[in-house]
């Protein structure tokens, strides 16, 4: 089965083809540089860019893959959660394509697709603990199967990626700052006492990262060398003490990363203690690209005799391979959607409304 995946939920326009569980080709146009000018994603601009790129990217994908559009059995698209205008571009394109090609159509939960992406590197075993850490979400869930996810913990305010991005803003680093903070942290020395491990002193599996931003702002206020523009691109140009200032910046990033990672690992450990049947941990979302988090989640599972499935960094951030793979997994089980399927914006739960056919045909009407 050949599945086309389309991802337009935020600021990446991406398309990919997966055939029989294997990635055939993928293309991606990132809008990150444009939105960095505004310090965050501007929804109206994002949807216009998706509209501009989705058609040409489809042509490029088909040319690169050597496949014909007529060979596509299933068109899978990220249906939410995400920016509504952006999602609508991808979903409308996918519906038109499915209709034109006579292919099956399926809306994929963007968050579930992040967690299933690790399967592209080797089939996942279920049940598993899903740890989804992105710019908009921080979730712990029981992954019962590729189509059954049960939330067991979530952030009450900021997502883990948001915490990194807010520190980046305080330090004057370009948005999104997670990757740059990670790179700086690798050269720094973490002080475990510098920032709090928020919201651990309780009995639940939820997170609260908003206090970390306040702690980071207070730390920067006490250490003016960390204030922009010294921590930004002008850092190298500072006339005196530039090397010391740079090291202070690296140490701050290392301490902050350690605080976020310690907190995520503590709740993941608690979730595993309470769900003793879960022997596999799947790490996903943009923050799963974080080097310390990858190492510490790997250590956690090794210590428990389990397995950590952590996709390579390019499969952690938004991409279409994860949508095409999730679509292929679900399509293989006979799932699809009618063309009346709704698009789900950020903040609304994605409904479990797939239709299952006993013998998957090419189309559902
Ligand atoms: O999943 P994603 O690409 O987009 C959504 O939010 O859906 O995640 C983006 C988030 C941003 O907050 C970014 O700063 C963060 O992932 N991020 C990282 C790293 N790479 C990306 N955070 C920490 N360390 C990284 N290496
Ligand atoms: Zn995402």
mmCIF file of C-alpha atoms and ligand atoms in Angstrom:
data_model
loop_
_atom_site.group_PDB
_atom_site.id
_atom_site.type_symbol
_atom_site.label_atom_id
_atom_site.label_comp_id
_atom_site.label_asym_id
_atom_site.label_seq_id
_atom_site.Cartn_x
_atom_site.Cartn_y
_atom_site.Cartn_z
ATOM 1 C CA UNK A 1 0.000 0.000 0.000
ATOM 2 C CA UNK A 2 1.329 3.431 -1.008
ATOM 3 C CA UNK A 3 0.381 6.207 1.413
ATOM 4 C CA UNK A 4 0.884 9.923 0.838
ATOM 5 C CA UNK A 5 1.266 11.983 4.045
ATOM 6 C CA UNK A 6 0.651 15.734 4.206
ATOM 7 C CA UNK A 7 1.684 17.933 7.151
ATOM 8 C CA UNK A 8 0.665 21.614 7.401
ATOM 9 C CA UNK A 9 -0.321 21.975 11.065
ATOM 10 C CA UNK A 10 2.123 24.746 11.972
ATOM 11 C CA UNK A 11 5.014 26.261 10.031
ATOM 12 C CA UNK A 12 6.374 23.341 7.980
ATOM 13 C CA UNK A 13 4.799 22.358 4.679
ATOM 14 C CA UNK A 14 5.802 18.723 4.245
ATOM 15 C CA UNK A 15 4.798 15.753 2.091
ATOM 16 C CA UNK A 16 6.063 12.168 2.127
ATOM 17 C CA UNK A 17 5.339 8.767 0.623
ATOM 18 C CA UNK A 18 5.446 5.548 2.652
ATOM 19 C CA UNK A 19 5.071 2.193 0.932
ATOM 20 C CA UNK A 20 4.612 -0.987 2.963
ATOM 21 C CA UNK A 21 5.941 0.743 6.089
ATOM 22 C CA UNK A 22 9.063 2.117 4.407
ATOM 23 C CA UNK A 23 9.738 5.782 3.637
ATOM 24 C CA UNK A 24 10.035 6.228 -0.142
ATOM 25 C CA UNK A 25 10.614 10.008 -0.359
ATOM 26 C CA UNK A 26 9.881 13.191 1.547
ATOM 27 C CA UNK A 27 9.981 16.944 0.905
ATOM 28 C CA UNK A 28 9.725 19.843 3.324
ATOM 29 C CA UNK A 29 9.580 23.647 3.118
ATOM 30 C CA UNK A 30 10.196 25.345 6.451
ATOM 31 C CA UNK A 31 8.858 28.803 7.236
ATOM 32 C CA UNK A 32 10.963 29.062 10.403
ATOM 33 C CA UNK A 33 13.166 31.904 9.116
ATOM 34 C CA UNK A 34 10.180 34.029 8.164
ATOM 35 C CA UNK A 35 8.411 33.583 11.527
ATOM 36 C CA UNK A 36 11.692 34.157 13.423
ATOM 37 C CA UNK A 37 11.432 37.799 12.299
ATOM 38 C CA UNK A 38 8.262 38.072 14.417
ATOM 39 C CA UNK A 39 9.486 36.005 17.394
ATOM 40 C CA UNK A 40 6.806 33.326 16.855
ATOM 41 C CA UNK A 41 4.535 31.789 14.240
ATOM 42 C CA UNK A 42 2.136 34.287 12.594
ATOM 43 C CA UNK A 43 -0.919 32.135 11.710
ATOM 44 C CA UNK A 44 -2.128 34.172 8.721
ATOM 45 C CA UNK A 45 1.326 34.155 7.105
ATOM 46 C CA UNK A 46 1.710 30.432 7.835
ATOM 47 C CA UNK A 47 -1.458 29.445 5.969
ATOM 48 C CA UNK A 48 -0.556 31.626 2.973
ATOM 49 C CA UNK A 49 2.863 29.987 2.737
ATOM 50 C CA UNK A 50 1.335 26.497 2.952
ATOM 51 C CA UNK A 51 -1.019 27.436 0.125
ATOM 52 C CA UNK A 52 1.920 28.671 -1.955
ATOM 53 C CA UNK A 53 4.076 25.567 -1.432
ATOM 54 C CA UNK A 54 1.805 22.539 -1.138
ATOM 55 C CA UNK A 55 1.174 22.109 -4.894
ATOM 56 C CA UNK A 56 4.790 22.506 -6.089
ATOM 57 C CA UNK A 57 6.006 20.271 -3.238
ATOM 58 C CA UNK A 58 3.600 17.533 -4.315
ATOM 59 C CA UNK A 59 5.021 17.695 -7.857
ATOM 60 C CA UNK A 60 8.563 17.585 -6.460
ATOM 61 C CA UNK A 61 7.756 14.598 -4.239
ATOM 62 C CA UNK A 62 6.302 12.602 -7.107
ATOM 63 C CA UNK A 63 9.271 13.449 -9.356
ATOM 64 C CA UNK A 64 11.771 12.418 -6.661
ATOM 65 C CA UNK A 65 9.973 9.199 -5.770
ATOM 66 C CA UNK A 66 9.588 7.977 -9.338
ATOM 67 C CA UNK A 67 5.970 7.018 -8.494
ATOM 68 C CA UNK A 68 2.856 8.126 -10.339
ATOM 69 C CA UNK A 69 0.043 9.893 -8.502
ATOM 70 C CA UNK A 70 -2.320 7.170 -9.723
ATOM 71 C CA UNK A 71 -0.399 4.624 -7.606
ATOM 72 C CA UNK A 72 -1.390 6.374 -4.333
ATOM 73 C CA UNK A 73 -3.840 4.167 -2.406
ATOM 74 C CA UNK A 74 -4.325 6.385 0.621
ATOM 75 C CA UNK A 75 -4.016 10.136 1.199
ATOM 76 C CA UNK A 76 -3.290 10.823 4.902
ATOM 77 C CA UNK A 77 -3.218 14.358 6.284
ATOM 78 C CA UNK A 78 -2.574 15.953 9.685
ATOM 79 C CA UNK A 79 -6.083 17.017 10.735
ATOM 80 C CA UNK A 80 -5.107 18.587 14.074
ATOM 81 C CA UNK A 81 -4.397 19.823 16.576
ATOM 82 C CA UNK A 82 -2.696 22.833 14.998
ATOM 83 C CA UNK A 83 -3.322 26.255 13.504
ATOM 84 C CA UNK A 84 -6.749 26.076 11.886
ATOM 85 C CA UNK A 85 -5.930 28.079 8.749
ATOM 86 C CA UNK A 86 -2.775 26.047 8.173
ATOM 87 C CA UNK A 87 -4.500 22.717 8.712
ATOM 88 C CA UNK A 88 -7.290 23.681 6.319
ATOM 89 C CA UNK A 89 -4.808 24.143 3.471
ATOM 90 C CA UNK A 90 -3.407 20.615 3.890
ATOM 91 C CA UNK A 91 -6.797 18.991 4.517
ATOM 92 C CA UNK A 92 -8.452 20.700 1.524
ATOM 93 C CA UNK A 93 -5.527 19.682 -0.712
ATOM 94 C CA UNK A 94 -5.704 16.098 0.601
ATOM 95 C CA UNK A 95 -9.466 15.809 0.093
ATOM 96 C CA UNK A 96 -9.220 17.140 -3.471
ATOM 97 C CA UNK A 97 -6.389 14.768 -4.259
ATOM 98 C CA UNK A 98 -8.171 11.722 -2.783
ATOM 99 C CA UNK A 99 -11.312 12.582 -4.713
ATOM 100 C CA UNK A 100 -9.422 13.149 -7.960
ATOM 101 C CA UNK A 101 -7.342 9.981 -7.645
ATOM 102 C CA UNK A 102 -10.101 7.767 -6.272
ATOM 103 C CA UNK A 103 -7.824 7.046 -3.282
ATOM 104 C CA UNK A 104 -8.862 6.462 0.338
ATOM 105 C CA UNK A 105 -8.708 9.494 2.657
ATOM 106 C CA UNK A 106 -7.599 9.614 6.302
ATOM 107 C CA UNK A 107 -7.137 12.398 8.852
ATOM 108 C CA UNK A 108 -4.274 11.702 11.232
ATOM 109 C CA UNK A 109 -3.893 13.036 14.795
ATOM 110 C CA UNK A 110 -0.679 15.081 14.597
ATOM 111 C CA UNK A 111 0.305 14.151 18.180
ATOM 112 C CA UNK A 112 -0.202 10.430 17.635
ATOM 113 C CA UNK A 113 1.802 10.661 14.417
ATOM 114 C CA UNK A 114 4.733 12.171 16.361
ATOM 115 C CA UNK A 115 4.667 9.157 18.706
ATOM 116 C CA UNK A 116 4.303 6.594 15.922
ATOM 117 C CA UNK A 117 7.235 8.079 13.930
ATOM 118 C CA UNK A 118 9.727 5.942 15.865
ATOM 119 C CA UNK A 119 8.194 2.944 14.033
ATOM 120 C CA UNK A 120 9.898 4.048 10.825
ATOM 121 C CA UNK A 121 13.163 2.885 12.399
ATOM 122 C CA UNK A 122 11.822 -0.509 13.508
ATOM 123 C CA UNK A 123 8.273 -1.636 14.279
ATOM 124 C CA UNK A 124 7.042 -0.515 17.714
ATOM 125 C CA UNK A 125 5.753 -2.944 20.300
ATOM 126 C CA UNK A 126 2.597 -2.134 22.234
ATOM 127 C CA UNK A 127 1.625 -1.210 24.904
ATOM 128 C CA UNK A 128 4.209 1.552 25.323
ATOM 129 C CA UNK A 129 4.638 4.731 27.331
ATOM 130 C CA UNK A 130 4.422 7.707 24.967
ATOM 131 C CA UNK A 131 6.355 10.820 26.005
ATOM 132 C CA UNK A 132 5.390 13.636 23.661
ATOM 133 C CA UNK A 133 7.361 16.834 24.136
ATOM 134 C CA UNK A 134 6.889 19.572 21.549
ATOM 135 C CA UNK A 135 6.459 23.331 21.276
ATOM 136 C CA UNK A 136 2.734 23.098 21.955
ATOM 137 C CA UNK A 137 2.336 19.865 23.926
ATOM 138 C CA UNK A 138 3.775 17.866 26.797
ATOM 139 C CA UNK A 139 1.888 14.604 27.226
ATOM 140 C CA UNK A 140 2.401 11.233 28.802
ATOM 141 C CA UNK A 141 0.159 8.548 27.359
ATOM 142 C CA UNK A 142 -0.392 4.836 27.237
ATOM 143 C CA UNK A 143 -0.036 3.739 23.621
ATOM 144 C CA UNK A 144 -2.236 0.641 23.559
ATOM 145 C CA UNK A 145 -2.037 0.234 19.776
ATOM 146 C CA UNK A 146 -1.383 2.509 16.756
ATOM 147 C CA UNK A 147 -4.984 3.737 17.059
ATOM 148 C CA UNK A 148 -5.609 3.679 20.822
ATOM 149 C CA UNK A 149 -3.906 6.299 23.003
ATOM 150 C CA UNK A 150 -4.885 7.020 26.614
ATOM 151 C CA UNK A 151 -3.623 10.300 28.116
ATOM 152 C CA UNK A 152 -2.204 9.845 31.625
ATOM 153 C CA UNK A 153 -0.440 13.192 32.110
ATOM 154 C CA UNK A 154 -0.171 16.604 30.479
ATOM 155 C CA UNK A 155 1.151 20.090 31.060
ATOM 156 C CA UNK A 156 -1.139 22.435 32.939
ATOM 157 C CA UNK A 157 0.424 25.514 31.316
ATOM 158 C CA UNK A 158 3.565 25.815 29.136
ATOM 159 C CA UNK A 159 4.850 22.933 27.030
ATOM 160 C CA UNK A 160 8.479 21.799 27.429
ATOM 161 C CA UNK A 161 9.405 23.327 24.051
ATOM 162 C CA UNK A 162 7.704 26.558 25.043
ATOM 163 C CA UNK A 163 9.919 26.683 28.151
ATOM 164 C CA UNK A 164 13.021 26.462 25.922
ATOM 165 C CA UNK A 165 11.603 29.070 23.540
ATOM 166 C CA UNK A 166 10.793 31.460 26.403
ATOM 167 C CA UNK A 167 14.320 31.146 27.800
ATOM 168 C CA UNK A 168 15.539 31.847 24.253
ATOM 169 C CA UNK A 169 13.454 35.016 24.141
ATOM 170 C CA UNK A 170 14.860 36.195 27.495
ATOM 171 C CA UNK A 171 18.398 35.520 26.221
ATOM 172 C CA UNK A 172 17.758 37.151 22.839
ATOM 173 C CA UNK A 173 18.194 33.940 20.844
ATOM 174 C CA UNK A 174 16.219 33.496 17.592
ATOM 175 C CA UNK A 175 12.887 31.621 17.725
ATOM 176 C CA UNK A 176 12.493 28.658 18.107
ATOM 177 C CA UNK A 177 15.425 28.497 20.498
ATOM 178 C CA UNK A 178 15.388 24.867 21.693
ATOM 179 C CA UNK A 179 18.040 23.687 19.258
ATOM 180 C CA UNK A 180 20.392 26.623 19.945
ATOM 181 C CA UNK A 181 19.992 26.221 23.726
ATOM 182 C CA UNK A 182 20.779 22.509 23.354
ATOM 183 C CA UNK A 183 23.955 23.319 21.373
ATOM 184 C CA UNK A 184 25.065 25.924 23.939
ATOM 185 C CA UNK A 185 24.224 23.576 26.836
ATOM 186 C CA UNK A 186 26.499 20.869 25.433
ATOM 187 C CA UNK A 187 29.459 23.245 25.932
ATOM 188 C CA UNK A 188 28.314 24.386 29.389
ATOM 189 C CA UNK A 189 28.507 23.116 32.958
ATOM 190 C CA UNK A 190 25.123 22.613 34.592
ATOM 191 C CA UNK A 191 24.461 23.795 38.128
ATOM 192 C CA UNK A 192 21.728 21.449 39.401
ATOM 193 C CA UNK A 193 20.692 24.000 42.048
ATOM 194 C CA UNK A 194 20.219 26.968 39.712
ATOM 195 C CA UNK A 195 16.673 26.276 38.491
ATOM 196 C CA UNK A 196 13.766 24.436 40.176
ATOM 197 C CA UNK A 197 12.351 21.040 39.080
ATOM 198 C CA UNK A 198 8.790 22.323 38.891
ATOM 199 C CA UNK A 199 5.640 20.515 39.976
ATOM 200 C CA UNK A 200 7.228 17.284 41.241
ATOM 201 C CA UNK A 201 6.031 17.629 44.822
ATOM 202 C CA UNK A 202 2.663 15.994 44.155
ATOM 203 C CA UNK A 203 1.195 12.630 43.328
ATOM 204 C CA UNK A 204 0.254 13.100 39.661
ATOM 205 C CA UNK A 205 1.747 12.725 36.171
ATOM 206 C CA UNK A 206 1.121 16.314 35.056
ATOM 207 C CA UNK A 207 3.658 19.058 34.356
ATOM 208 C CA UNK A 208 3.863 22.806 34.914
ATOM 209 C CA UNK A 209 6.744 24.598 33.208
ATOM 210 C CA UNK A 210 5.581 28.225 33.424
ATOM 211 C CA UNK A 211 7.498 28.856 36.682
ATOM 212 C CA UNK A 212 10.777 28.012 34.944
ATOM 213 C CA UNK A 213 10.393 31.085 32.763
ATOM 214 C CA UNK A 214 10.060 33.274 35.845
ATOM 215 C CA UNK A 215 13.109 31.610 37.417
ATOM 216 C CA UNK A 216 15.094 32.147 34.200
ATOM 217 C CA UNK A 217 14.042 35.816 33.991
ATOM 218 C CA UNK A 218 15.117 36.340 37.623
ATOM 219 C CA UNK A 219 18.469 34.655 36.955
ATOM 220 C CA UNK A 220 19.124 36.851 33.910
ATOM 221 C CA UNK A 221 18.147 39.960 35.900
ATOM 222 C CA UNK A 222 20.772 38.999 38.522
ATOM 223 C CA UNK A 223 23.379 38.397 35.778
ATOM 224 C CA UNK A 224 23.241 41.330 33.343
ATOM 225 C CA UNK A 225 25.917 39.758 31.100
ATOM 226 C CA UNK A 226 23.188 37.334 30.018
ATOM 227 C CA UNK A 227 20.893 40.109 28.811
ATOM 228 C CA UNK A 228 20.585 40.638 25.074
ATOM 229 C CA UNK A 229 22.382 41.584 22.926
ATOM 230 C CA UNK A 230 25.450 40.022 24.625
ATOM 231 C CA UNK A 231 23.872 36.582 24.436
ATOM 232 C CA UNK A 232 22.796 37.137 20.840
ATOM 233 C CA UNK A 233 24.793 37.346 17.629
ATOM 234 C CA UNK A 234 26.596 40.410 19.019
ATOM 235 C CA UNK A 235 28.181 38.270 21.732
ATOM 236 C CA UNK A 236 31.348 37.660 19.750
ATOM 237 C CA UNK A 237 31.675 41.408 19.233
ATOM 238 C CA UNK A 238 31.636 42.337 22.902
ATOM 239 C CA UNK A 239 34.888 44.107 23.532
ATOM 240 C CA UNK A 240 35.865 42.744 26.911
ATOM 241 C CA UNK A 241 35.010 39.585 28.795
ATOM 242 C CA UNK A 242 33.349 38.049 25.710
ATOM 243 C CA UNK A 243 34.684 34.571 26.413
ATOM 244 C CA UNK A 244 33.542 34.680 30.058
ATOM 245 C CA UNK A 245 30.118 35.974 29.064
ATOM 246 C CA UNK A 246 29.772 33.230 26.491
ATOM 247 C CA UNK A 247 30.626 30.615 29.120
ATOM 248 C CA UNK A 248 28.061 32.120 31.526
ATOM 249 C CA UNK A 249 25.498 31.783 28.730
ATOM 250 C CA UNK A 250 26.462 28.160 28.041
ATOM 251 C CA UNK A 251 26.281 27.307 31.761
ATOM 252 C CA UNK A 252 22.865 28.945 32.067
ATOM 253 C CA UNK A 253 21.585 26.890 29.079
ATOM 254 C CA UNK A 254 23.067 23.693 30.558
ATOM 255 C CA UNK A 255 21.412 24.322 33.954
ATOM 256 C CA UNK A 256 18.066 25.103 32.327
ATOM 257 C CA UNK A 257 18.165 22.022 30.066
ATOM 258 C CA UNK A 258 19.007 19.859 33.074
ATOM 259 C CA UNK A 259 16.030 21.256 35.010
ATOM 260 C CA UNK A 260 13.603 20.499 32.142
ATOM 261 C CA UNK A 261 15.084 17.045 31.490
ATOM 262 C CA UNK A 262 15.151 16.059 35.197
ATOM 263 C CA UNK A 263 11.484 17.019 35.468
ATOM 264 C CA UNK A 264 10.439 15.076 32.362
ATOM 265 C CA UNK A 265 12.411 12.014 33.466
ATOM 266 C CA UNK A 266 10.996 12.105 37.018
ATOM 267 C CA UNK A 267 7.409 11.980 35.736
ATOM 268 C CA UNK A 268 8.223 9.376 33.080
ATOM 269 C CA UNK A 269 9.752 7.213 35.827
ATOM 270 C CA UNK A 270 6.629 7.683 37.964
ATOM 271 C CA UNK A 271 4.422 6.708 35.007
ATOM 272 C CA UNK A 272 6.466 3.529 34.432
ATOM 273 C CA UNK A 273 6.314 2.643 38.150
ATOM 274 C CA UNK A 274 2.525 2.901 38.028
ATOM 275 C CA UNK A 275 2.129 1.046 34.715
ATOM 276 C CA UNK A 276 4.351 -1.959 35.204
ATOM 277 C CA UNK A 277 3.187 -3.580 31.933
ATOM 278 C CA UNK A 278 4.909 -0.800 29.934
ATOM 279 C CA UNK A 279 8.374 -2.014 28.933
ATOM 280 C CA UNK A 280 8.840 0.365 26.007
ATOM 281 C CA UNK A 281 9.145 4.149 26.105
ATOM 282 C CA UNK A 282 8.603 6.186 22.945
ATOM 283 C CA UNK A 283 10.015 9.707 22.938
ATOM 284 C CA UNK A 284 8.617 12.133 20.359
ATOM 285 C CA UNK A 285 8.055 15.767 19.376
ATOM 286 C CA UNK A 286 10.507 18.580 18.685
ATOM 287 C CA UNK A 287 12.050 18.504 22.183
ATOM 288 C CA UNK A 288 12.880 14.810 21.674
ATOM 289 C CA UNK A 289 15.737 16.183 19.527
ATOM 290 C CA UNK A 290 17.333 17.425 22.779
ATOM 291 C CA UNK A 291 20.623 15.597 23.318
ATOM 292 C CA UNK A 292 20.426 15.400 27.128
ATOM 293 C CA UNK A 293 16.805 14.227 27.074
ATOM 294 C CA UNK A 294 17.622 11.481 24.562
ATOM 295 C CA UNK A 295 20.522 10.293 26.684
ATOM 296 C CA UNK A 296 18.599 10.375 29.982
ATOM 297 C CA UNK A 297 15.472 8.608 28.632
ATOM 298 C CA UNK A 298 17.772 5.958 27.146
ATOM 299 C CA UNK A 299 19.479 5.541 30.547
ATOM 300 C CA UNK A 300 16.105 5.335 32.309
ATOM 301 C CA UNK A 301 14.932 2.431 30.154
ATOM 302 C CA UNK A 302 18.287 0.617 30.237
ATOM 303 C CA UNK A 303 18.229 0.786 34.042
ATOM 304 C CA UNK A 304 14.744 -0.806 34.026
ATOM 305 C CA UNK A 305 15.615 -3.449 31.427
ATOM 306 C CA UNK A 306 13.203 -1.927 28.912
ATOM 307 C CA UNK A 307 13.544 -0.274 25.511
ATOM 308 C CA UNK A 308 13.623 3.404 24.605
ATOM 309 C CA UNK A 309 12.482 4.144 21.046
ATOM 310 C CA UNK A 310 13.846 7.539 20.099
ATOM 311 C CA UNK A 311 13.609 8.568 16.443
ATOM 312 C CA UNK A 312 16.451 10.494 14.774
ATOM 313 C CA UNK A 313 16.211 14.283 15.187
ATOM 314 C CA UNK A 314 14.714 14.906 11.709
ATOM 315 C CA UNK A 315 11.763 12.648 12.619
ATOM 316 C CA UNK A 316 11.259 14.430 15.986
ATOM 317 C CA UNK A 317 10.381 17.890 14.646
ATOM 318 C CA UNK A 318 7.338 18.339 12.384
ATOM 319 C CA UNK A 319 7.629 16.258 9.209
ATOM 320 C CA UNK A 320 5.384 14.390 6.783
ATOM 321 C CA UNK A 321 7.085 10.983 7.055
ATOM 322 C CA UNK A 322 5.356 10.562 10.426
ATOM 323 C CA UNK A 323 1.958 11.387 8.888
ATOM 324 C CA UNK A 324 2.512 9.017 5.953
ATOM 325 C CA UNK A 325 3.709 6.245 8.294
ATOM 326 C CA UNK A 326 0.812 6.721 10.754
ATOM 327 C CA UNK A 327 -1.560 6.781 7.751
ATOM 328 C CA UNK A 328 -0.046 3.573 6.434
ATOM 329 C CA UNK A 329 -0.353 1.836 9.839
ATOM 330 C CA UNK A 330 -4.012 2.856 10.200
ATOM 331 C CA UNK A 331 -4.832 2.285 6.535
ATOM 332 C CA UNK A 332 -3.446 -1.254 6.826
ATOM 333 C CA UNK A 333 -6.044 -1.876 9.551
ATOM 334 C CA UNK A 334 -8.823 -0.641 7.248
ATOM 335 C CA UNK A 335 -9.291 2.812 8.824
ATOM 336 C CA UNK A 336 -10.288 5.856 6.774
ATOM 337 C CA UNK A 337 -12.456 8.975 6.947
ATOM 338 C CA UNK A 338 -15.288 10.243 4.780
ATOM 339 C CA UNK A 339 -14.590 13.494 2.929
ATOM 340 C CA UNK A 340 -16.819 15.284 5.474
ATOM 341 C CA UNK A 341 -14.077 14.886 8.137
ATOM 342 C CA UNK A 342 -13.544 17.987 10.285
ATOM 343 C CA UNK A 343 -10.272 19.804 10.925
ATOM 344 C CA UNK A 344 -9.391 20.240 14.619
ATOM 345 C CA UNK A 345 -7.693 23.424 15.888
ATOM 346 C CA UNK A 346 -5.295 23.636 18.830
ATOM 347 C CA UNK A 347 -7.053 23.230 22.187
ATOM 348 C CA UNK A 348 -9.793 20.868 20.941
ATOM 349 C CA UNK A 349 -9.568 17.114 21.366
ATOM 350 C CA UNK A 350 -9.211 15.207 18.095
ATOM 351 C CA UNK A 351 -12.273 12.921 17.916
ATOM 352 C CA UNK A 352 -11.946 9.192 17.500
ATOM 353 C CA UNK A 353 -14.183 9.076 14.407
ATOM 354 C CA UNK A 354 -12.316 6.887 11.901
ATOM 355 C CA UNK A 355 -14.358 4.417 9.896
ATOM 356 C CA UNK A 356 -13.093 0.823 9.787
ATOM 357 C CA UNK A 357 -13.738 -1.346 6.753
ATOM 358 C CA UNK A 358 -13.391 -5.113 6.971
ATOM 359 C CA UNK A 359 -11.705 -5.271 3.571
ATOM 360 C CA UNK A 360 -9.952 -2.003 2.855
ATOM 361 C CA UNK A 361 -10.891 -0.872 -0.633
ATOM 362 C CA UNK A 362 -9.379 2.126 -2.378
ATOM 363 C CA UNK A 363 -12.184 4.558 -1.542
ATOM 364 C CA UNK A 364 -14.700 5.247 1.175
ATOM 365 C CA UNK A 365 -17.596 7.394 0.000
HETATM 366 O O1 LIG B 1 7.195 19.153 17.368
HETATM 367 P P1 LIG B 1 7.707 20.475 16.917
HETATM 368 O O2 LIG B 1 8.579 20.539 15.686
HETATM 369 O O3 LIG B 1 6.538 21.478 16.649
HETATM 370 C C1 LIG B 1 5.377 21.492 17.422
HETATM 371 O O4 LIG B 1 5.434 22.181 18.469
HETATM 372 O O5 LIG B 1 4.412 20.780 17.033
HETATM 373 O O6 LIG B 1 8.479 21.111 18.175
HETATM 374 C C2 LIG B 1 9.089 22.380 18.140
HETATM 375 C C3 LIG B 1 9.678 22.654 19.516
HETATM 376 C C4 LIG B 1 10.176 24.095 19.686
HETATM 377 O O7 LIG B 1 9.688 24.574 20.916
HETATM 378 C C5 LIG B 1 11.693 23.952 19.697
HETATM 379 O O8 LIG B 1 12.340 24.970 20.460
HETATM 380 C C6 LIG B 1 11.859 22.592 20.324
HETATM 381 O O9 LIG B 1 10.828 21.808 19.743
HETATM 382 N N1 LIG B 1 13.162 21.968 20.019
HETATM 383 C C7 LIG B 1 14.075 21.646 20.965
HETATM 384 C C8 LIG B 1 15.186 21.081 20.271
HETATM 385 N N2 LIG B 1 14.906 21.070 18.926
HETATM 386 C C9 LIG B 1 13.645 21.603 18.792
HETATM 387 N N3 LIG B 1 14.054 21.778 22.291
HETATM 388 C C10 LIG B 1 15.142 21.365 22.987
HETATM 389 N N4 LIG B 1 16.237 20.824 22.397
HETATM 390 C C11 LIG B 1 16.306 20.655 21.050
HETATM 391 N N5 LIG B 1 17.390 20.110 20.485
HETATM 392 ZN ZN1 LIG B 2 4.483 18.747 16.071
#
